[in-house]
Short mmCIF file of C-alpha atoms in Angstrom, two decimals:
data_model
loop_
_atom_site.label_atom_id
_atom_site.label_comp_id
_atom_site.label_asym_id
_atom_site.label_seq_id
_atom_site.Cartn_x
_atom_site.Cartn_y
_atom_site.Cartn_z
CA MET T 1 0.00 0.00 0.00
CA PHE T 2 1.07 3.59 -0.47
CA PRO T 3 1.30 5.47 2.83
CA GLU T 4 0.77 8.81 1.09
CA LEU T 5 -2.50 7.61 -0.38
CA ASN T 6 -3.61 6.42 3.06
CA ASN T 7 -2.99 9.92 4.37
CA LEU T 8 -5.01 11.49 1.58
CA LEU T 9 -7.87 9.11 2.22
CA ASN T 10 -7.51 9.58 5.97
CA THR T 11 -7.41 5.87 6.60
CA ALA T 12 -5.08 3.13 7.81
CA PRO T 13 -5.23 -0.68 7.78
CA ASP T 14 -6.28 -0.83 11.42
CA ARG T 15 -9.04 1.78 11.21
CA ALA T 16 -10.63 1.51 7.76
CA GLU T 17 -14.37 1.99 7.39
CA GLN T 18 -16.52 -1.05 6.79
CA GLY T 19 -19.48 -1.82 4.58
CA LYS T 20 -18.23 0.38 1.75
CA LEU T 21 -18.00 0.13 -2.01
CA THR T 22 -14.94 1.80 -3.50
CA LEU T 23 -14.90 2.36 -7.25
CA LEU T 24 -11.59 2.72 -9.03
CA CYS T 25 -11.64 4.14 -12.48
CA ASP T 26 -9.04 5.21 -15.02
CA ALA T 27 -9.33 7.44 -18.04
CA LYS T 28 -6.55 7.69 -20.63
CA THR T 29 -4.12 6.07 -18.25
CA ASP T 30 -3.56 2.87 -16.29
CA GLY T 31 -5.15 2.78 -12.86
CA SER T 32 -3.90 -0.65 -11.88
CA PHE T 33 -1.54 0.86 -9.27
CA LEU T 34 -4.70 1.53 -7.23
CA VAL T 35 -5.59 -2.16 -7.37
CA HIS T 36 -2.17 -3.10 -6.02
CA HIS T 37 -2.60 -0.51 -3.26
CA PHE T 38 -5.92 -1.88 -2.02
CA LEU T 39 -4.81 -5.49 -2.31
CA SER T 40 -1.82 -4.91 -0.03
CA PHE T 41 -3.84 -2.56 2.21
CA TYR T 42 -6.51 -5.12 3.04
CA LEU T 43 -4.04 -7.98 3.41
CA LYS T 44 -2.12 -5.88 5.91
CA ALA T 45 -5.39 -5.04 7.62
CA ASN T 46 -5.82 -8.76 8.35
CA CYS T 47 -8.98 -9.05 6.27
CA LYS T 48 -10.13 -12.08 4.33
CA VAL T 49 -9.71 -11.10 0.69
CA CYS T 50 -11.34 -12.62 -2.38
CA PHE T 51 -9.52 -11.33 -5.46
CA VAL T 52 -11.19 -11.85 -8.82
CA ALA T 53 -8.14 -11.18 -11.01
CA LEU T 54 -9.28 -11.25 -14.59
CA VAL T 55 -6.57 -9.41 -16.49
CA GLN T 56 -3.18 -10.48 -15.20
CA SER T 57 -1.60 -13.61 -13.85
CA PHE T 58 -1.05 -14.47 -10.19
CA SER T 59 2.69 -13.97 -10.39
CA HIS T 60 2.29 -10.42 -11.70
CA TYR T 61 0.29 -9.37 -8.62
CA ASN T 62 2.58 -11.40 -6.39
CA ILE T 63 5.77 -9.75 -7.62
CA VAL T 64 4.32 -6.27 -7.29
CA GLY T 65 2.83 -7.25 -3.93
CA ARG T 66 6.27 -8.19 -2.67
CA LYS T 67 7.49 -4.70 -3.55
CA LEU T 68 4.64 -3.35 -1.45
CA GLY T 69 5.37 -5.63 1.48
CA VAL T 70 2.87 -8.48 1.15
CA SER T 71 3.27 -12.06 0.01
CA LEU T 72 0.31 -13.33 -1.93
CA THR T 73 1.67 -16.86 -1.86
CA ALA T 74 1.76 -16.89 1.92
CA ALA T 75 -1.67 -15.26 2.16
CA ARG T 76 -3.12 -17.84 -0.17
CA GLU T 77 -1.57 -20.73 1.68
CA CYS T 78 -2.86 -19.70 5.07
CA GLY T 79 -6.34 -19.08 3.71
CA GLN T 80 -6.42 -15.30 3.97
CA LEU T 81 -6.51 -14.82 0.21
CA VAL T 82 -8.81 -16.58 -2.25
CA PHE T 83 -7.45 -15.86 -5.72
CA LEU T 84 -9.38 -16.47 -8.93
CA GLU T 85 -6.87 -16.33 -11.79
CA GLY T 86 -9.12 -15.45 -14.71
CA LEU T 87 -6.66 -15.98 -17.55
CA LYS T 88 -5.56 -19.42 -16.44
CA SER T 89 -9.10 -20.52 -15.59
CA SER T 90 -10.43 -19.30 -18.91
CA VAL T 91 -8.21 -21.78 -20.74
CA ASP T 92 -9.45 -24.62 -18.52
CA VAL T 93 -13.08 -23.67 -18.94
CA PHE T 94 -12.92 -22.98 -22.63
CA PHE T 95 -11.16 -26.12 -23.82
CA ARG T 96 -12.46 -28.68 -21.37
CA ALA T 97 -15.99 -29.27 -20.21
CA GLN T 98 -16.10 -28.91 -16.45
CA ALA T 99 -17.86 -31.41 -14.24
CA GLU T 100 -19.02 -28.79 -11.75
CA PRO T 101 -20.22 -25.25 -12.37
CA HIS T 102 -17.24 -22.98 -12.81
CA PRO T 103 -17.20 -19.26 -11.93
CA LEU T 104 -16.27 -18.39 -15.51
CA GLN T 105 -18.81 -20.72 -17.06
CA PHE T 106 -20.22 -17.98 -19.27
CA LEU T 107 -17.16 -18.39 -21.53
CA ARG T 108 -18.58 -21.64 -22.85
CA GLU T 109 -22.09 -20.41 -23.33
CA ALA T 110 -23.46 -19.52 -26.73
CA ASN T 111 -26.02 -17.08 -25.42
CA VAL T 112 -25.54 -14.01 -23.29
CA GLY T 113 -24.78 -15.44 -19.87
CA ASN T 114 -25.06 -14.25 -16.33
CA LEU T 115 -22.61 -14.08 -13.49
CA GLN T 116 -24.42 -16.22 -10.96
CA PRO T 117 -21.70 -18.89 -10.79
CA LEU T 118 -19.15 -16.15 -10.15
CA TYR T 119 -21.32 -14.69 -7.41
CA GLU T 120 -21.65 -18.13 -5.79
CA PHE T 121 -17.88 -18.45 -5.90
CA VAL T 122 -17.40 -15.09 -4.15
CA ARG T 123 -20.02 -15.87 -1.55
CA GLU T 124 -18.47 -19.23 -0.79
CA ALA T 125 -14.99 -17.71 -0.57
CA LEU T 126 -16.02 -14.98 1.86
CA LYS T 127 -18.54 -16.80 4.01
CA PRO T 128 -17.89 -16.56 7.75
CA MET T 129 -16.13 -19.44 9.46
CA GLU T 130 -18.49 -22.08 10.77
CA ASP T 131 -16.87 -22.51 14.13
CA GLY T 132 -17.59 -18.90 14.97
CA GLN T 133 -13.94 -18.06 15.45
CA ALA T 134 -13.03 -15.07 13.39
CA ALA T 135 -9.56 -15.66 12.04
CA TRP T 136 -9.79 -12.53 9.92
CA ARG T 137 -11.36 -9.16 10.53
CA TYR T 138 -13.93 -8.60 7.77
CA PRO T 139 -14.30 -9.84 4.18
CA VAL T 140 -13.16 -7.84 1.17
CA LEU T 141 -13.93 -8.44 -2.51
CA LEU T 142 -11.50 -7.00 -5.04
CA VAL T 143 -12.16 -7.13 -8.79
CA ASP T 144 -9.63 -6.33 -11.55
CA ASP T 145 -11.43 -5.40 -13.65
CA LEU T 146 -15.14 -5.26 -14.44
CA SER T 147 -14.78 -3.76 -17.92
CA VAL T 148 -13.21 -6.92 -19.27
CA LEU T 149 -16.43 -8.80 -18.48
CA LEU T 150 -18.12 -6.67 -21.13
CA SER T 151 -15.48 -7.77 -23.63
CA LEU T 152 -16.33 -11.38 -22.80
CA GLY T 153 -19.90 -11.05 -23.95
CA LEU T 154 -21.73 -10.06 -20.78
CA GLY T 155 -24.03 -7.09 -20.75
CA ALA T 156 -23.66 -4.11 -18.43
CA VAL T 157 -26.88 -5.11 -16.67
CA ALA T 158 -25.52 -8.59 -15.88
CA VAL T 159 -22.39 -7.05 -14.36
CA LEU T 160 -24.43 -4.52 -12.36
CA ASP T 161 -26.63 -7.35 -11.09
CA PHE T 162 -23.55 -9.28 -10.02
CA MET T 163 -22.22 -6.26 -8.15
CA HIS T 164 -25.59 -5.72 -6.51
CA TYR T 165 -25.71 -9.29 -5.20
CA CYS T 166 -22.12 -9.03 -3.99
CA ARG T 167 -22.87 -5.78 -2.19
CA VAL T 168 -25.74 -7.42 -0.35
CA ALA T 169 -23.67 -10.44 0.63
CA VAL T 170 -20.39 -8.68 1.44
CA CYS T 171 -21.14 -5.07 2.42
CA TRP T 172 -24.59 -5.42 3.93
CA GLU T 173 -24.66 -8.87 5.54
CA GLN T 174 -21.05 -9.09 6.63
CA LYS T 175 -20.05 -5.42 6.86
CA GLY T 176 -17.20 -6.04 4.46
CA ASN T 177 -15.84 -3.90 1.64
CA ILE T 178 -15.75 -4.12 -2.13
CA VAL T 179 -13.18 -2.50 -4.41
CA ALA T 180 -13.63 -2.74 -8.18
CA LEU T 181 -11.90 -1.21 -11.19
CA VAL T 182 -13.81 -0.01 -14.25
CA HIS T 183 -12.15 1.69 -17.20
CA ASP T 184 -13.58 4.96 -18.45
CA SER T 185 -13.62 4.65 -22.21
CA GLY T 186 -13.98 8.40 -22.67
CA ASP T 187 -15.01 9.34 -26.18
CA ALA T 188 -14.79 5.81 -27.51
CA GLU T 189 -18.60 5.61 -27.46
CA ASP T 190 -18.67 2.39 -25.49
CA GLU T 191 -22.28 2.53 -24.32
CA GLU T 192 -22.21 -0.64 -22.26
CA ASN T 193 -19.13 0.53 -20.39
CA ASP T 194 -20.69 3.94 -19.74
CA ILE T 195 -23.80 2.31 -18.29
CA LEU T 196 -21.65 0.16 -16.02
CA LEU T 197 -19.50 3.07 -14.89
CA ASN T 198 -22.43 5.42 -14.23
CA GLY T 199 -24.42 2.74 -12.47
CA LEU T 200 -21.60 1.86 -10.12
CA SER T 201 -20.67 5.49 -9.51
CA HIS T 202 -24.09 6.11 -8.02
CA GLN T 203 -23.69 3.19 -5.63
CA SER T 204 -20.16 3.94 -4.47
CA HIS T 205 -19.05 5.51 -1.21
CA LEU T 206 -15.63 6.40 -2.53
CA ILE T 207 -14.51 6.97 -6.11
CA LEU T 208 -10.84 7.16 -7.04
CA ARG T 209 -10.36 8.31 -10.59
CA ALA T 210 -6.92 8.25 -12.20
CA GLU T 211 -6.69 10.47 -15.24
CA GLY T 212 -3.96 11.09 -17.74
CA LEU T 213 -2.88 14.71 -17.91
CA ALA T 214 -4.88 16.83 -20.32
CA THR T 215 -1.67 18.33 -21.66
CA GLY T 216 -0.20 14.98 -22.58
CA PHE T 217 2.74 12.93 -21.46
CA CYS T 218 5.01 14.22 -18.70
CA ARG T 219 7.96 12.44 -17.20
CA ASP T 220 7.57 13.69 -13.64
CA VAL T 221 3.81 13.71 -13.31
CA HIS T 222 2.15 10.54 -14.49
CA GLY T 223 -1.39 11.62 -13.93
CA GLN T 224 -4.01 13.13 -11.75
CA LEU T 225 -6.06 11.42 -9.06
CA ARG T 226 -9.53 12.65 -8.24
CA ILE T 227 -10.93 11.47 -4.93
CA LEU T 228 -14.66 11.72 -4.40
CA TRP T 229 -16.33 10.83 -1.13
CA ARG T 230 -20.01 10.07 -1.55
CA THR T 231 -22.92 9.12 0.62
CA PRO T 232 -25.24 7.15 -1.67
CA SER T 233 -28.14 7.14 0.74
CA GLN T 234 -28.13 10.87 1.41
CA PRO T 235 -30.20 13.32 -0.64
CA ALA T 236 -28.41 14.86 -3.57
CA ALA T 237 -28.52 18.30 -2.02
CA GLN T 238 -25.71 17.40 0.33
CA ARG T 239 -22.47 18.12 -1.43
CA ASP T 240 -19.97 15.33 -1.78
CA ARG T 241 -16.40 16.10 -0.86
CA SER T 242 -13.75 15.89 -3.55
CA LEU T 243 -10.03 16.44 -3.82
CA THR T 244 -7.61 16.33 -6.72
CA TYR T 245 -3.93 15.44 -6.57
CA GLN T 246 -1.25 14.68 -9.08
CA TYR T 247 0.95 11.64 -8.75
CA LYS T 248 4.14 10.00 -9.89
CA ILE T 249 4.55 6.25 -9.84
CA GLN T 250 7.93 4.86 -8.81
CA ASP T 251 9.26 1.36 -8.56
CA LYS T 252 7.86 0.60 -5.11
CA SER T 253 5.62 3.50 -4.25
CA VAL T 254 3.55 6.34 -5.54
CA SER T 255 4.05 9.92 -4.46
CA PHE T 256 1.21 12.43 -4.43
CA PHE T 257 1.34 16.18 -4.49
CA ALA T 258 -0.96 19.13 -5.02
CA LYS T 259 -1.46 20.29 -8.57
CA GLY T 260 1.54 22.11 -9.90
CA MET T 261 3.64 21.20 -6.90
CA SER T 262 5.63 18.36 -8.38
CA PRO T 263 9.12 18.26 -6.87
CA ALA T 264 10.53 18.39 -10.38
CA VAL T 265 8.95 21.78 -10.93
CA LEU T 266 9.60 23.44 -7.59
CA ARG K 1 21.16 30.16 -24.01
CA TYR K 2 21.07 26.50 -24.83
CA GLN K 3 24.08 25.66 -22.76
CA LEU K 4 22.23 24.32 -19.76
CA LEU K 5 19.71 22.18 -21.60
CA PRO K 6 20.27 18.42 -21.29
CA LYS K 7 21.67 16.75 -24.37
CA MET K 8 19.08 15.13 -26.59
CA GLU K 9 19.12 11.39 -26.77
CA SER K 10 20.02 10.34 -30.23
CA GLY K 11 17.23 7.83 -30.51
CA PRO K 12 15.35 4.92 -29.00
CA VAL K 13 18.42 2.68 -28.95
CA SER K 14 22.10 3.54 -29.02
CA SER K 15 21.98 4.61 -32.63
CA SER K 16 19.43 6.93 -34.13
CA ARG K 17 18.38 4.29 -36.59
CA PHE K 18 16.62 1.15 -35.51
CA GLY K 19 15.70 -1.52 -37.99
CA HIS K 20 16.03 -5.10 -39.13
CA TYR K 21 17.77 -6.34 -42.22
CA TYR K 22 15.95 -8.54 -44.68
CA ASP K 23 15.69 -8.80 -48.42
CA ALA K 24 12.18 -8.78 -49.80
CA SER K 25 13.45 -9.33 -53.34
CA LYS K 26 14.78 -12.82 -52.55
CA ARG K 27 12.74 -15.89 -51.75
CA MET K 28 13.37 -17.75 -48.51
CA PRO K 29 15.59 -20.80 -49.23
CA GLN K 30 13.60 -24.02 -49.39
CA GLU K 31 16.01 -25.83 -47.04
CA LEU K 32 15.40 -23.24 -44.35
CA ILE K 33 11.68 -23.83 -44.52
CA GLU K 34 12.09 -27.60 -44.46
CA GLU K 35 14.50 -27.57 -41.55
CA SER K 36 12.56 -25.29 -39.26
CA LYS K 37 9.55 -26.43 -37.40
CA TRP K 38 6.51 -24.43 -38.28
CA HIS K 39 2.77 -24.87 -38.30
CA GLY K 40 0.51 -23.01 -40.64
CA PHE K 41 -3.17 -22.24 -40.31
CA PHE K 42 -5.16 -21.13 -43.31
CA PHE K 43 -8.81 -20.77 -42.42
CA PRO K 44 -10.37 -21.60 -45.82
CA GLU K 45 -8.67 -24.99 -45.66
CA LYS K 46 -10.21 -25.77 -42.29
CA LEU K 47 -13.81 -24.97 -43.10
CA SER K 48 -14.93 -28.56 -43.13
CA SER K 49 -12.93 -29.84 -40.18
CA THR K 50 -14.68 -30.71 -36.95
CA LEU K 51 -14.44 -28.81 -33.72
CA THR K 52 -14.17 -30.05 -30.20
CA ILE K 53 -15.20 -26.73 -28.72
CA GLU K 54 -18.92 -26.28 -28.31
CA PRO K 55 -20.63 -23.46 -30.11
CA CYS K 56 -20.15 -20.39 -28.00
CA SER K 57 -20.28 -16.82 -29.06
CA LEU K 58 -17.03 -17.09 -31.03
CA THR K 59 -17.17 -17.20 -34.80
CA GLY K 60 -15.99 -20.38 -36.50
CA GLY K 61 -12.68 -18.95 -37.65
CA TYR K 62 -11.62 -17.86 -34.18
CA ARG K 63 -12.74 -21.09 -32.55
CA LYS K 64 -10.74 -23.16 -35.01
CA LEU K 65 -7.71 -20.93 -34.64
CA LEU K 66 -7.78 -21.20 -30.85
CA GLN K 67 -8.12 -24.94 -31.05
CA PHE K 68 -5.23 -25.10 -33.51
CA ILE K 69 -2.97 -22.99 -31.30
CA GLN K 70 -3.87 -24.98 -28.22
CA ASN K 71 -3.09 -28.22 -30.05
CA VAL K 72 0.34 -26.98 -31.11
CA ILE K 73 1.10 -25.79 -27.59
CA TYR K 74 0.06 -29.11 -26.11
CA GLU K 75 1.64 -31.41 -28.67
CA GLU K 76 4.93 -29.55 -28.85
CA GLY K 77 5.08 -29.32 -25.08
CA PHE K 78 5.18 -25.54 -24.74
CA ASP K 79 2.89 -25.73 -21.73
CA GLY K 80 5.15 -28.12 -19.87
CA SER K 81 2.78 -31.02 -20.45
CA ASN K 82 5.40 -33.25 -22.03
CA PRO K 83 8.46 -33.10 -19.81
CA GLN K 84 10.59 -35.41 -21.91
CA LYS K 85 10.41 -33.01 -24.80
CA LYS K 86 13.02 -30.54 -23.64
CA GLN K 87 11.59 -27.38 -25.04
CA LYS K 88 14.08 -24.63 -24.75
CA ASN K 89 12.37 -22.61 -27.35
CA ILE K 90 9.51 -20.19 -27.35
CA LEU K 91 6.57 -20.66 -29.65
CA ARG K 92 6.27 -17.59 -31.79
CA ILE K 93 2.81 -17.00 -33.17
CA GLY K 94 1.96 -14.55 -35.90
CA ILE K 95 -1.63 -13.76 -36.83
CA GLN K 96 -2.38 -11.60 -39.80
CA ASN K 97 -5.34 -9.37 -40.38
CA LEU K 98 -7.30 -10.41 -37.35
CA GLY K 99 -10.79 -9.02 -37.45
CA SER K 100 -10.95 -8.90 -41.21
CA PRO K 101 -13.73 -10.70 -43.09
CA LEU K 102 -11.18 -13.38 -44.03
CA TRP K 103 -11.62 -14.76 -40.51
CA GLY K 104 -15.37 -14.87 -40.82
CA ASP K 105 -15.80 -11.77 -38.69
CA ASP K 106 -18.04 -8.90 -39.72
CA ILE K 107 -16.48 -6.33 -37.42
CA CYS K 108 -14.89 -4.52 -40.37
CA CYS K 109 -18.06 -4.49 -42.39
CA THR K 110 -20.56 -2.78 -40.17
CA GLU K 111 -20.68 -0.57 -37.13
CA ASN K 112 -23.19 -2.56 -35.11
CA CYS K 113 -22.24 -6.13 -35.70
CA ASP K 114 -23.90 -9.12 -34.13
CA ASN K 115 -20.85 -10.88 -32.88
CA SER K 116 -18.80 -7.92 -31.72
CA HIS K 117 -17.74 -9.96 -28.71
CA SER K 118 -16.21 -12.64 -30.83
CA LEU K 119 -12.94 -10.85 -31.41
CA THR K 120 -12.49 -9.64 -27.83
CA LYS K 121 -13.34 -13.04 -26.39
CA PHE K 122 -10.84 -14.62 -28.75
CA LEU K 123 -8.14 -12.20 -27.58
CA TYR K 124 -8.88 -12.93 -23.94
CA VAL K 125 -8.64 -16.71 -24.30
CA LEU K 126 -5.54 -16.29 -26.47
CA ARG K 127 -3.94 -14.21 -23.73
CA GLY K 128 -4.77 -16.99 -21.29
CA LEU K 129 -3.04 -19.51 -23.58
CA LEU K 130 0.03 -17.29 -23.88
CA ARG K 131 0.27 -16.68 -20.15
CA THR K 132 0.16 -20.41 -19.43
CA SER K 133 2.73 -21.46 -22.00
CA LEU K 134 6.10 -20.51 -23.40
CA SER K 135 4.80 -18.46 -26.27
CA ALA K 136 4.55 -14.98 -27.64
CA CYS K 137 2.19 -13.67 -30.26
CA ILE K 138 2.14 -10.74 -32.62
CA ILE K 139 -1.09 -9.79 -34.31
CA THR K 140 -1.85 -7.33 -37.05
CA MET K 141 -5.26 -5.80 -37.27
CA PRO K 142 -6.71 -3.51 -39.92
CA THR K 143 -8.17 -1.02 -37.47
CA HIS K 144 -8.78 1.52 -40.20
CA LEU K 145 -11.58 -0.78 -41.33
CA ILE K 146 -13.17 -1.15 -37.90
CA GLN K 147 -15.89 1.44 -37.55
CA ASN K 148 -16.76 0.76 -33.95
CA LYS K 149 -14.42 2.84 -31.76
CA ALA K 150 -15.39 0.97 -28.62
CA VAL K 151 -14.03 -2.27 -30.04
CA ILE K 152 -10.63 -0.71 -30.70
CA THR K 153 -10.45 0.51 -27.10
CA ARG K 154 -11.41 -2.93 -25.81
CA VAL K 155 -8.84 -4.61 -28.03
CA THR K 156 -6.16 -2.23 -26.72
CA ASN K 157 -7.08 -3.06 -23.13
CA LEU K 158 -6.82 -6.77 -23.91
CA SER K 159 -3.29 -6.46 -25.31
CA ASP K 160 0.10 -6.05 -23.69
CA THR K 161 1.88 -3.97 -26.33
CA VAL K 162 0.08 -1.90 -28.92
CA VAL K 163 1.82 -0.18 -31.82
CA GLY K 164 0.03 1.80 -34.49
CA LEU K 165 1.35 2.19 -38.00
CA GLU K 166 0.05 5.12 -39.96
CA SER K 167 0.87 5.21 -43.60
CA PHE K 168 1.21 8.45 -45.50
CA ILE K 169 -0.07 6.93 -48.71
CA GLY K 170 -3.32 8.49 -49.72
CA SER K 171 -3.31 11.00 -46.90
CA GLU K 172 -2.59 14.69 -47.04
CA ARG K 173 0.68 14.11 -45.25
CA GLU K 174 2.19 12.55 -48.34
CA THR K 175 2.99 15.96 -49.72
CA ASN K 176 4.01 17.50 -46.43
CA PRO K 177 7.71 18.45 -46.65
CA LEU K 178 8.21 17.43 -43.03
CA TYR K 179 7.50 13.83 -43.92
CA LYS K 180 9.17 13.59 -47.30
CA ASP K 181 11.82 11.09 -46.22
CA TYR K 182 9.42 8.69 -44.56
CA HIS K 183 6.61 6.33 -45.40
CA GLY K 184 4.60 6.63 -42.24
CA LEU K 185 4.42 7.23 -38.54
CA ILE K 186 4.71 4.82 -35.66
CA HIS K 187 2.55 5.37 -32.60
CA ILE K 188 3.43 3.47 -29.45
CA ARG K 189 0.02 3.29 -27.88
CA GLN K 190 0.68 0.92 -25.00
CA ILE K 191 3.64 -0.68 -23.30
CA PRO K 192 3.31 -3.61 -20.93
CA GLN K 193 4.05 -3.17 -17.27
CA LEU K 194 4.25 -6.81 -16.33
CA ASN K 195 5.52 -7.51 -12.83
CA ASN K 196 5.96 -3.81 -12.21
CA LEU K 197 4.04 -0.81 -11.00
CA ILE K 198 5.30 1.32 -13.86
CA TYR K 199 6.97 0.76 -17.18
CA ASP K 200 10.07 2.52 -18.36
CA VAL K 201 8.61 5.37 -20.29
CA SER K 202 10.75 6.52 -23.14
CA ASP K 203 11.14 10.19 -23.91
CA VAL K 204 10.73 9.57 -27.59
CA LYS K 205 7.22 10.12 -28.72
CA ASP K 206 7.53 11.02 -32.38
CA LEU K 207 8.66 8.13 -34.49
CA ALA K 208 8.48 7.61 -38.23
CA PHE K 209 9.37 4.63 -40.38
CA LYS K 210 10.89 3.98 -43.76
CA LEU K 211 10.11 0.81 -45.64
CA LYS K 212 12.66 -0.18 -48.25
CA ARG K 213 13.22 -3.45 -50.03
CA LYS K 214 16.05 -4.41 -47.71
CA LEU K 215 15.52 -2.39 -44.60
CA PHE K 216 12.77 -1.26 -42.29
CA THR K 217 14.00 1.61 -40.17
CA ILE K 218 12.36 3.54 -37.40
CA GLU K 219 13.68 7.00 -36.76
CA ARG K 220 12.99 9.82 -34.45
CA LEU K 221 11.14 12.62 -36.10
CA HIS K 222 12.76 16.02 -35.90
CA LEU K 223 11.30 19.30 -36.94
CA PRO K 224 13.77 20.59 -39.52
CA PRO K 225 15.39 23.95 -38.86
CA ASP K 226 13.66 26.75 -40.62
CA LEU K 227 16.37 27.88 -42.99
CA SER K 228 14.45 28.97 -46.03
CA ASP K 229 14.20 32.67 -46.87
CA THR K 230 10.92 32.39 -48.61
CA VAL K 231 8.99 30.59 -45.92
CA SER K 232 6.09 32.72 -44.88
CA ARG K 233 4.50 32.70 -41.44
CA SER K 234 1.45 30.72 -42.41
CA SER K 235 3.36 27.76 -43.79
CA LYS K 236 5.56 27.60 -40.67
CA GLN K 237 2.43 27.10 -38.65
CA ASP K 238 1.31 24.36 -41.01
CA LEU K 239 4.47 22.41 -40.38
CA ALA K 240 4.27 22.74 -36.62
CA GLY K 241 0.57 22.02 -36.60
CA SER K 242 0.74 18.86 -38.64
CA SER K 243 3.59 17.43 -36.61
CA LYS K 244 1.40 17.65 -33.51
CA LEU K 245 -1.57 16.15 -35.25
CA LEU K 246 -0.81 12.52 -34.57
CA GLY K 247 -4.45 11.80 -35.05
CA PRO K 248 -6.52 8.99 -33.63
CA GLY K 249 -6.90 7.07 -36.86
CA CYS K 250 -4.18 4.65 -37.69
CA GLY K 251 -3.65 2.53 -40.75
CA MET K 252 -2.54 -0.65 -39.09
CA MET K 253 -2.27 -1.72 -35.53
CA ALA K 254 0.15 -4.35 -34.41
CA GLY K 255 -0.36 -5.90 -30.98
CA GLY K 256 2.20 -8.03 -29.21
CA LYS K 257 1.40 -10.30 -26.34
CA GLN K 258 3.84 -11.44 -23.77
CA HIS K 259 4.25 -14.96 -22.61
CA LEU K 260 4.68 -16.94 -19.43
CA ASP K 261 5.62 -15.27 -16.18
#
């Protein structure tokens, strides 16, 4: 996790809020550094994490995780982390008929599928321990990313339904958290993606939006991060709080600074 | 005045020219083809063959291609399935004109196509195959024919490396004096950041290429010094303006995918 980002969000692994949906989104840049942040944050917070990793392999997240101070291998072995490796599973599902329902079953289906098997997988992974002893603090679902589900033939409504069911099971019933990444396709006229992004934005408590700089590429400032705190249940008249910072990604951390205050410029 | 500015890098690599040597006027020697191990896939030849994959939302061409690639990976042991075959090599896959009607896809023919998910699903499963085997793949795609912008964005997100080739032929840039030595521009649209938080971003953003019979070179594009006496103000602006206009349309897009971790 990035300590500077924790400061900006006014949070720490031992005192994070519960029952929240955090939406990560990126526009004209790569927001995956935020995924790595939350993955290591919640593992350090001693939470049970279910990571639906659809776009990269386990070793990619593991190697970056080690730079951020967590070992995904150890977390997986002791049961703290349930990791669904989408790319590897997709090959299994696609080429071989599975005996039991598989979370990524929709890959084999000819018609537009739904995400119920994936929801069942998440629910099973994060269900509380039967013996009543809480080995971990609260459950967390992390998804990287939801936009790729649209590329795999699912509709925006199916993905929104999936997120709704997960919110009930994780945030409402178990007071856990959900963090999901959705790309903002900008002016690419991707209607399904826009529906997904807008729909989730309205349900989120916290939105972190990484944007590429409007002026183009810069070596010392990689982008801009907009942080928006929301209260979905409150009337719209109450203003949501928002902050904007610029950032630079380094090998093992990300530094944040106010707009125009990059150390390279000062 | 320019004394304190950092020296310009001469180019992407140690020299300012970067290219591979080949000779398009000569045929590849027959012995070379016979000695090397290669597998070819030509879709029209496979139309009647049977499939083991159930009908899903992929078009026939993509399903057959995936099955073919998976067979090669399995039989040649690139996925570690046959330990006695000591594979010290990497399977290099090249796919041409993906998305064109030659693959049975209508994504280049119409804006709202029925099986728009076919191509993106194919790319996802292909990426899964590459990540779980010792292979790398380079794909060319005629994106200038794809009318649906959303598809191009999705394809970019599903790839590791994305390079755009923009040809000057037929465009107004052909006659632009800035580009007279080159055949087109190269746009590096995406670089992989596998196993890292950030990739090594190069300073070089303006690249152009020259395609000759024996050489394909990529060079950094420089604005020439304005030495002419007769250049008027308006044409100076034209030159500067067009060099910034690396527009969104690109003639060809080449995507590379990385292999096993």
